[in-house]
């Protein structure tokens, strides 16, 4: 059964690559990247086996294996999304038991490019223990145990991000919570390293301390079995084997329960009864094309999780920079600028979020300029207050309010430039996007490497247009003179307003010209 599912998976993959040349290019590049990484790892392992002793090899294997587990949980999420050719939802219509579904999903994870690279790299670590034959023999099943831990942890995270089935609101809440936890994984690890740093010692000492702690955790238990045997520590090796096996069993049981919850709680459409005459924001905002678009856009920012998740990450930037460099560091003070850069392109392809409902926009006869202005107003009502609050809060916490005008100038300059660029880019670019209730980590069919690179092109345009306020802010930061900060703020607001006006006019004309073509391209997206 598992072999049949895997054959179908690769047949679907082959057909997809045959139809989409750019996706084939991305697949080839990712395969070459995986091959290069594997070659580098094997070469490093061979050098380690030839020139270093057992203690150094143990530290490298334990730390590397622990990072591998973390990478399997957050790497696909942050880089490309969870591969969804084979998932529980697609297998649900077939007469398969839950255990068969789990076996098929685990097999799909192991036989993908990341799984194959991980498996070969893990088996290559056996080379390190050839001088200790018993350890070399034990290393084979122990590293396989570690690889299975990686795969099951990744699959469990995928299912948790899906919200355990149920209604769409429940999936959105759980997926958002998981997303925040994933984002904070890095700061948590940095906090652990800082604790080790406070205990004293150089970098090598701290790495050795971490290698002594991790074997007693689910992250490093499986990877520490062979090093323990090589060192003659049989009792710790047995204890760590028990931890590794228990971790794998616990992941399997929890994954089983999550799949059961998803199967017994069928996905429902979120519905809400609306009293007669109640039209929500549409009854509050002005009538006409601008008011209606403004109300609809603001409704999306307040309720659509695809926008809300971007807003949730904004307050996390000061936290990340505070952990990295402290609240008195330069990074913490300028974190609102980074947050504004991220938020500025939230709508670079917002027509894609409309999906086929974009047909209603075309049918109503709303003019292009009205649509562009309404969407910008919807985004600005949320985005500007958020950035201002973050900038004021970081300046007060850092105890440096004199730099607030420069921070606000660069942040608002970037934000307004982003609104202007997105007003044009979304009339040219449509990409496959996740449905409102989907996991934030699920890859979307039809996404390509070229489509991902367009984000950086839009970012580049935003930075170029916002250069006046950014340069003035940099001069203000470097000189400490408040005058430059106020000039940056004036440039950010003044030039930003001009850019928005130009973006609305240019984007409006392009939308009127390209609207029907955009709808055709949206309907052509694979599902």
CSV table of C-alpha atoms in Angstrom, one decimal, residues 1-384:
chain,number,residue,atom,x,y,z
A,1,UNK,CA,0.0,0.0,0.0
A,2,UNK,CA,2.8,2.4,0.9
A,3,UNK,CA,4.6,1.6,-2.2
A,4,UNK,CA,1.5,2.3,-4.3
A,5,UNK,CA,1.0,5.7,-2.7
A,6,UNK,CA,4.6,6.6,-3.2
A,7,UNK,CA,4.4,5.6,-6.9
A,8,UNK,CA,1.3,7.8,-7.3
A,9,UNK,CA,3.1,10.6,-5.5
A,10,UNK,CA,6.1,10.5,-7.9
A,11,UNK,CA,3.7,10.2,-10.9
A,12,UNK,CA,1.9,13.3,-9.9
A,13,UNK,CA,5.2,15.0,-9.4
A,14,UNK,CA,6.5,14.0,-12.8
A,15,UNK,CA,3.3,15.2,-14.5
A,16,UNK,CA,3.4,18.5,-12.7
A,17,UNK,CA,7.0,19.1,-13.7
A,18,UNK,CA,6.3,18.2,-17.3
A,19,UNK,CA,3.5,20.8,-17.4
A,20,UNK,CA,5.3,23.6,-15.6
A,21,UNK,CA,8.9,24.3,-16.9
A,22,UNK,CA,9.7,26.8,-14.2
A,23,UNK,CA,8.7,24.4,-11.5
A,24,UNK,CA,11.0,21.9,-13.1
A,25,UNK,CA,13.8,24.4,-12.9
A,26,UNK,CA,13.1,24.9,-9.2
A,27,UNK,CA,13.1,21.1,-8.7
A,28,UNK,CA,16.4,20.7,-10.5
A,29,UNK,CA,18.0,23.6,-8.5
A,30,UNK,CA,16.7,22.1,-5.2
A,31,UNK,CA,18.1,18.7,-6.1
A,32,UNK,CA,21.5,20.2,-7.0
A,33,UNK,CA,21.4,22.1,-3.7
A,34,UNK,CA,20.7,18.9,-1.8
A,35,UNK,CA,23.4,17.1,-3.6
A,36,UNK,CA,25.9,19.8,-2.9
A,37,UNK,CA,24.9,19.9,0.8
A,38,UNK,CA,25.3,16.1,1.0
A,39,UNK,CA,28.7,16.2,-0.6
A,40,UNK,CA,29.9,18.9,1.8
A,41,UNK,CA,28.6,17.1,4.8
A,42,UNK,CA,30.2,13.7,3.8
A,43,UNK,CA,33.5,15.5,3.1
A,44,UNK,CA,33.3,17.1,6.6
A,45,UNK,CA,32.5,13.9,8.3
A,46,UNK,CA,35.5,12.1,6.6
A,47,UNK,CA,37.8,14.9,7.7
A,48,UNK,CA,36.4,14.8,11.2
A,49,UNK,CA,37.0,11.0,11.3
A,50,UNK,CA,40.6,11.3,10.1
A,51,UNK,CA,41.8,14.3,12.2
A,52,UNK,CA,39.7,14.5,15.3
A,53,UNK,CA,39.1,12.3,18.3
A,54,UNK,CA,36.0,10.7,19.8
A,55,UNK,CA,35.1,13.7,22.0
A,56,UNK,CA,35.0,16.2,19.2
A,57,UNK,CA,33.1,13.8,16.9
A,58,UNK,CA,30.5,13.3,19.7
A,59,UNK,CA,29.9,17.0,20.1
A,60,UNK,CA,29.5,17.5,16.4
A,61,UNK,CA,27.1,14.6,15.9
A,62,UNK,CA,24.9,15.5,18.9
A,63,UNK,CA,24.7,19.2,18.1
A,64,UNK,CA,24.3,18.5,14.4
A,65,UNK,CA,21.6,15.9,15.0
A,66,UNK,CA,19.7,18.2,17.4
A,67,UNK,CA,19.8,21.0,14.8
A,68,UNK,CA,18.6,18.6,12.2
A,69,UNK,CA,15.5,17.8,14.2
A,70,UNK,CA,14.7,21.5,14.7
A,71,UNK,CA,15.4,22.1,11.0
A,72,UNK,CA,12.9,19.5,10.0
A,73,UNK,CA,10.3,21.1,12.1
A,74,UNK,CA,10.8,24.7,11.0
A,75,UNK,CA,12.9,24.5,7.8
A,76,UNK,CA,10.2,23.5,5.3
A,77,UNK,CA,7.8,26.0,7.0
A,78,UNK,CA,10.1,29.0,6.7
A,79,UNK,CA,11.6,28.2,3.3
A,80,UNK,CA,9.0,26.6,1.0
A,81,UNK,CA,6.0,25.3,3.0
A,82,UNK,CA,5.1,21.8,3.7
A,83,UNK,CA,4.9,19.6,0.6
A,84,UNK,CA,1.3,18.6,0.1
A,85,UNK,CA,1.2,16.1,-2.8
A,86,UNK,CA,0.4,13.4,-0.3
A,87,UNK,CA,-1.4,14.4,2.9
A,88,UNK,CA,-4.1,13.1,5.1
A,89,UNK,CA,-6.9,15.1,3.4
A,90,UNK,CA,-6.0,13.7,0.0
A,91,UNK,CA,-5.9,10.1,1.3
A,92,UNK,CA,-9.1,10.4,3.3
A,93,UNK,CA,-11.5,9.2,0.5
A,94,UNK,CA,-9.6,5.9,0.1
A,95,UNK,CA,-10.3,2.8,2.1
A,96,UNK,CA,-7.1,3.0,4.3
A,97,UNK,CA,-6.7,2.6,8.0
A,98,UNK,CA,-5.3,5.4,10.0
A,99,UNK,CA,-2.1,3.4,10.5
A,100,UNK,CA,-1.8,2.9,6.7
A,101,UNK,CA,-2.2,6.6,6.1
A,102,UNK,CA,0.4,7.4,8.7
A,103,UNK,CA,2.8,4.9,7.2
A,104,UNK,CA,2.3,6.4,3.7
A,105,UNK,CA,2.8,10.0,5.0
A,106,UNK,CA,6.0,9.0,6.8
A,107,UNK,CA,7.2,7.2,3.7
A,108,UNK,CA,6.5,10.2,1.6
A,109,UNK,CA,8.5,12.4,4.0
A,110,UNK,CA,11.5,10.0,4.0
A,111,UNK,CA,11.6,9.6,0.2
A,112,UNK,CA,11.5,13.3,-0.7
A,113,UNK,CA,14.7,15.2,-1.5
A,114,UNK,CA,15.1,16.5,2.1
A,115,UNK,CA,14.4,13.0,3.5
A,116,UNK,CA,16.9,11.3,1.1
A,117,UNK,CA,19.6,13.9,1.9
A,118,UNK,CA,19.0,13.6,5.6
A,119,UNK,CA,19.0,9.8,5.5
A,120,UNK,CA,22.3,9.6,3.6
A,121,UNK,CA,24.0,12.3,5.7
A,122,UNK,CA,22.9,10.5,8.9
A,123,UNK,CA,24.2,7.2,7.7
A,124,UNK,CA,27.5,8.8,6.7
A,125,UNK,CA,28.1,9.6,10.4
A,126,UNK,CA,28.8,5.9,10.9
A,127,UNK,CA,32.2,6.6,9.4
A,128,UNK,CA,33.1,8.5,12.6
A,129,UNK,CA,32.8,5.3,14.7
A,130,UNK,CA,34.7,2.8,12.5
A,131,UNK,CA,37.5,2.7,15.2
A,132,UNK,CA,34.9,1.5,17.6
A,133,UNK,CA,33.1,-1.4,15.9
A,134,UNK,CA,30.3,-1.8,18.4
A,135,UNK,CA,29.5,1.9,18.2
A,136,UNK,CA,29.6,1.7,14.4
A,137,UNK,CA,27.1,-1.2,14.4
A,138,UNK,CA,24.8,0.6,16.8
A,139,UNK,CA,25.0,3.9,14.9
A,140,UNK,CA,23.0,2.5,12.0
A,141,UNK,CA,19.7,1.9,13.9
A,142,UNK,CA,20.2,4.9,16.1
A,143,UNK,CA,20.6,7.4,13.3
A,144,UNK,CA,17.6,5.8,11.6
A,145,UNK,CA,15.7,6.4,14.8
A,146,UNK,CA,16.9,10.0,14.6
A,147,UNK,CA,15.7,10.4,11.0
A,148,UNK,CA,12.3,8.9,11.9
A,149,UNK,CA,12.0,11.4,14.7
A,150,UNK,CA,12.7,14.2,12.2
A,151,UNK,CA,10.0,13.0,9.9
A,152,UNK,CA,7.3,12.3,12.5
A,153,UNK,CA,8.0,15.7,14.2
A,154,UNK,CA,7.6,17.5,10.9
A,155,UNK,CA,4.3,15.6,10.1
A,156,UNK,CA,2.9,16.3,13.5
A,157,UNK,CA,3.7,20.0,13.2
A,158,UNK,CA,1.9,20.0,9.8
A,159,UNK,CA,-1.2,18.5,11.2
A,160,UNK,CA,-1.2,20.7,14.3
A,161,UNK,CA,-1.0,23.8,12.0
A,162,UNK,CA,-4.1,22.5,10.2
A,163,UNK,CA,-6.1,23.1,13.4
A,164,UNK,CA,-7.2,19.5,14.2
A,165,UNK,CA,-10.0,19.6,11.6
A,166,UNK,CA,-13.2,21.3,12.8
A,167,UNK,CA,-14.4,24.6,11.7
A,168,UNK,CA,-12.3,27.1,9.8
A,169,UNK,CA,-11.9,29.5,12.7
A,170,UNK,CA,-10.4,26.7,14.9
A,171,UNK,CA,-7.9,25.8,12.2
A,172,UNK,CA,-6.9,29.4,11.8
A,173,UNK,CA,-6.4,29.9,15.6
A,174,UNK,CA,-4.3,26.7,16.0
A,175,UNK,CA,-2.3,27.5,12.8
A,176,UNK,CA,-1.5,31.0,14.0
A,177,UNK,CA,-0.4,29.8,17.5
A,178,UNK,CA,1.9,27.2,15.9
A,179,UNK,CA,3.3,29.9,13.6
A,180,UNK,CA,4.1,32.2,16.5
A,181,UNK,CA,5.8,29.3,18.3
A,182,UNK,CA,7.8,28.5,15.3
A,183,UNK,CA,8.9,32.1,14.9
A,184,UNK,CA,10.0,32.2,18.5
A,185,UNK,CA,12.0,29.0,18.3
A,186,UNK,CA,15.1,30.9,17.4
A,187,UNK,CA,14.9,33.3,20.3
A,188,UNK,CA,14.3,30.4,22.7
A,189,UNK,CA,17.5,28.7,21.5
A,190,UNK,CA,19.4,32.0,21.7
A,191,UNK,CA,18.2,32.4,25.3
A,192,UNK,CA,19.5,28.9,26.1
A,193,UNK,CA,22.9,29.9,24.6
A,194,UNK,CA,22.9,33.1,26.6
A,195,UNK,CA,22.3,31.1,29.7
A,196,UNK,CA,25.3,28.9,28.9
A,197,UNK,CA,27.3,32.1,28.1
A,198,UNK,CA,26.5,33.5,31.5
A,199,UNK,CA,28.0,30.4,33.1
A,200,UNK,CA,31.3,31.4,31.6
A,201,UNK,CA,33.8,29.8,29.3
A,202,UNK,CA,34.6,30.3,25.6
A,203,UNK,CA,32.6,29.1,22.6
A,204,UNK,CA,34.0,25.6,22.6
A,205,UNK,CA,33.2,25.2,26.3
A,206,UNK,CA,29.6,26.3,25.7
A,207,UNK,CA,29.2,23.9,22.8
A,208,UNK,CA,30.5,21.1,25.0
A,209,UNK,CA,28.0,22.0,27.7
A,210,UNK,CA,25.2,22.0,25.2
A,211,UNK,CA,26.3,18.6,23.9
A,212,UNK,CA,26.1,17.3,27.5
A,213,UNK,CA,22.6,18.5,28.0
A,214,UNK,CA,21.0,17.7,24.6
A,215,UNK,CA,21.4,13.9,24.9
A,216,UNK,CA,18.9,13.9,27.7
A,217,UNK,CA,16.3,15.7,25.6
A,218,UNK,CA,14.2,14.4,22.6
A,219,UNK,CA,16.3,16.5,20.3
A,220,UNK,CA,19.6,14.8,20.9
A,221,UNK,CA,18.9,11.4,22.5
A,222,UNK,CA,19.0,9.3,19.3
A,223,UNK,CA,22.2,11.0,18.1
A,224,UNK,CA,24.1,10.4,21.3
A,225,UNK,CA,23.7,6.7,21.5
A,226,UNK,CA,26.7,5.7,19.3
A,227,UNK,CA,29.0,8.4,20.9
A,228,UNK,CA,28.1,7.1,24.4
A,229,UNK,CA,29.0,3.5,23.4
A,230,UNK,CA,32.3,4.7,21.8
A,231,UNK,CA,33.1,6.4,25.1
A,232,UNK,CA,32.3,3.2,27.0
A,233,UNK,CA,29.3,4.8,28.7
A,234,UNK,CA,26.9,1.8,28.5
A,235,UNK,CA,24.3,2.9,31.1
A,236,UNK,CA,23.9,6.4,29.7
A,237,UNK,CA,23.6,4.8,26.2
A,238,UNK,CA,20.7,2.6,27.4
A,239,UNK,CA,19.0,5.5,29.1
A,240,UNK,CA,19.3,7.7,26.0
A,241,UNK,CA,18.0,4.8,23.8
A,242,UNK,CA,15.0,4.7,26.0
A,243,UNK,CA,14.4,8.4,25.7
A,244,UNK,CA,14.8,8.2,21.9
A,245,UNK,CA,12.4,5.3,21.6
A,246,UNK,CA,9.9,7.0,23.9
A,247,UNK,CA,10.1,10.2,21.9
A,248,UNK,CA,9.4,8.3,18.7
A,249,UNK,CA,6.5,6.4,20.3
A,250,UNK,CA,5.0,9.6,21.8
A,251,UNK,CA,5.2,11.4,18.4
A,252,UNK,CA,3.4,8.5,16.7
A,253,UNK,CA,0.7,8.4,19.4
A,254,UNK,CA,0.1,12.1,19.4
A,255,UNK,CA,0.1,12.2,15.6
A,256,UNK,CA,-2.4,9.4,15.6
A,257,UNK,CA,-4.7,11.3,18.0
A,258,UNK,CA,-4.4,14.5,15.9
A,259,UNK,CA,-5.3,12.6,12.7
A,260,UNK,CA,-8.2,11.0,14.6
A,261,UNK,CA,-9.4,14.4,15.7
A,262,UNK,CA,-9.2,15.7,12.2
A,263,UNK,CA,-11.1,12.7,10.8
A,264,UNK,CA,-13.9,12.8,13.4
A,265,UNK,CA,-14.3,16.6,13.2
A,266,UNK,CA,-15.1,17.2,9.5
A,267,UNK,CA,-14.1,20.6,8.2
A,268,UNK,CA,-17.0,23.0,8.2
A,269,UNK,CA,-17.6,26.4,6.7
A,270,UNK,CA,-17.7,29.1,9.2
A,271,UNK,CA,-21.2,30.7,9.1
A,272,UNK,CA,-22.7,33.5,11.1
A,273,UNK,CA,-26.3,34.7,11.0
A,274,UNK,CA,-26.6,38.3,10.2
A,275,UNK,CA,-29.6,40.3,11.3
A,276,UNK,CA,-31.6,42.0,8.6
A,277,UNK,CA,-30.3,45.4,7.7
A,278,UNK,CA,-26.9,44.8,9.3
A,279,UNK,CA,-24.2,45.1,6.7
A,280,UNK,CA,-21.2,45.6,9.1
A,281,UNK,CA,-18.4,47.9,7.9
A,282,UNK,CA,-20.3,48.6,4.6
A,283,UNK,CA,-22.9,50.5,6.6
A,284,UNK,CA,-20.2,52.6,8.4
A,285,UNK,CA,-17.9,53.7,5.5
A,286,UNK,CA,-18.9,56.1,2.7
A,287,UNK,CA,-20.9,54.8,-0.2
A,288,UNK,CA,-19.4,54.5,-3.6
A,289,UNK,CA,-16.5,52.5,-5.0
A,290,UNK,CA,-13.8,53.8,-2.6
A,291,UNK,CA,-15.9,53.3,0.5
A,292,UNK,CA,-17.1,49.8,-0.4
A,293,UNK,CA,-13.6,48.7,-1.3
A,294,UNK,CA,-12.2,50.3,1.8
A,295,UNK,CA,-14.8,48.4,4.0
A,296,UNK,CA,-14.0,45.1,2.2
A,297,UNK,CA,-10.3,45.6,2.5
A,298,UNK,CA,-10.4,46.5,6.2
A,299,UNK,CA,-12.7,43.5,6.8
A,300,UNK,CA,-10.0,41.3,5.3
A,301,UNK,CA,-7.3,42.8,7.5
A,302,UNK,CA,-9.4,42.3,10.6
A,303,UNK,CA,-10.7,38.8,9.8
A,304,UNK,CA,-8.7,37.1,7.1
A,305,UNK,CA,-5.9,35.0,8.8
A,306,UNK,CA,-3.6,35.4,5.8
A,307,UNK,CA,-3.4,39.2,6.6
A,308,UNK,CA,-3.7,38.7,10.4
A,309,UNK,CA,-0.7,36.4,10.5
A,310,UNK,CA,1.4,39.1,8.9
A,311,UNK,CA,0.3,41.6,11.5
A,312,UNK,CA,1.0,39.2,14.4
A,313,UNK,CA,4.7,38.9,13.3
A,314,UNK,CA,5.2,42.7,13.5
A,315,UNK,CA,5.4,43.0,17.3
A,316,UNK,CA,7.8,40.0,17.3
A,317,UNK,CA,10.5,42.0,15.6
A,318,UNK,CA,11.4,44.1,18.6
A,319,UNK,CA,11.4,41.0,20.7
A,320,UNK,CA,13.8,39.2,18.3
A,321,UNK,CA,16.2,42.2,18.2
A,322,UNK,CA,16.0,42.6,22.0
A,323,UNK,CA,17.1,39.0,22.4
A,324,UNK,CA,19.8,39.3,19.8
A,325,UNK,CA,21.3,42.6,21.0
A,326,UNK,CA,19.4,43.8,24.0
A,327,UNK,CA,17.1,46.8,24.4
A,328,UNK,CA,20.0,49.2,24.3
A,329,UNK,CA,21.2,47.8,20.9
A,330,UNK,CA,20.8,49.6,17.6
A,331,UNK,CA,18.9,46.7,16.2
A,332,UNK,CA,16.1,47.0,18.8
A,333,UNK,CA,15.8,50.8,18.1
A,334,UNK,CA,15.4,50.3,14.3
A,335,UNK,CA,13.3,47.2,14.5
A,336,UNK,CA,10.2,49.2,13.5
A,337,UNK,CA,11.9,49.9,10.2
A,338,UNK,CA,12.4,46.2,9.5
A,339,UNK,CA,8.8,45.6,10.6
A,340,UNK,CA,7.6,48.3,8.2
A,341,UNK,CA,9.6,46.7,5.3
A,342,UNK,CA,7.9,43.4,5.9
A,343,UNK,CA,4.4,44.9,6.3
A,344,UNK,CA,4.8,47.2,3.3
A,345,UNK,CA,4.5,44.4,0.7
A,346,UNK,CA,1.7,42.5,2.4
A,347,UNK,CA,-0.6,43.4,-0.5
A,348,UNK,CA,1.8,43.0,-3.4
A,349,UNK,CA,-0.5,40.4,-4.9
A,350,UNK,CA,-3.7,41.1,-2.9
A,351,UNK,CA,-5.9,40.3,-5.9
A,352,UNK,CA,-4.7,36.7,-5.6
A,353,UNK,CA,-6.3,36.7,-2.1
A,354,UNK,CA,-9.6,37.7,-3.7
A,355,UNK,CA,-9.5,34.5,-5.8
A,356,UNK,CA,-12.3,34.0,-8.2
A,357,UNK,CA,-14.3,36.5,-6.1
A,358,UNK,CA,-12.4,39.1,-8.1
A,359,UNK,CA,-15.0,38.6,-10.8
A,360,UNK,CA,-17.5,40.4,-8.5
A,361,UNK,CA,-15.1,43.4,-8.4
A,362,UNK,CA,-15.1,43.5,-12.2
A,363,UNK,CA,-18.8,43.0,-12.4
A,364,UNK,CA,-19.7,45.9,-10.1
A,365,UNK,CA,-17.9,48.4,-12.4
A,366,UNK,CA,-15.7,49.9,-9.6
A,367,UNK,CA,-13.2,52.1,-11.3
A,368,UNK,CA,-9.5,51.1,-11.1
A,369,UNK,CA,-8.5,54.2,-9.1
A,370,UNK,CA,-11.3,53.6,-6.6
A,371,UNK,CA,-10.3,50.0,-6.1
A,372,UNK,CA,-6.6,51.0,-5.6
A,373,UNK,CA,-7.4,53.8,-3.1
A,374,UNK,CA,-9.9,51.7,-1.2
A,375,UNK,CA,-7.4,48.9,-0.7
A,376,UNK,CA,-4.7,51.3,0.4
A,377,UNK,CA,-7.0,52.9,2.9
A,378,UNK,CA,-7.9,49.5,4.3
A,379,UNK,CA,-4.3,48.6,4.8
A,380,UNK,CA,-3.3,52.0,6.1
A,381,UNK,CA,-6.0,52.1,8.8
A,382,UNK,CA,-4.3,49.0,10.3
A,383,UNK,CA,-0.7,49.3,9.2
A,384,UNK,CA,0.1,52.9,10.1
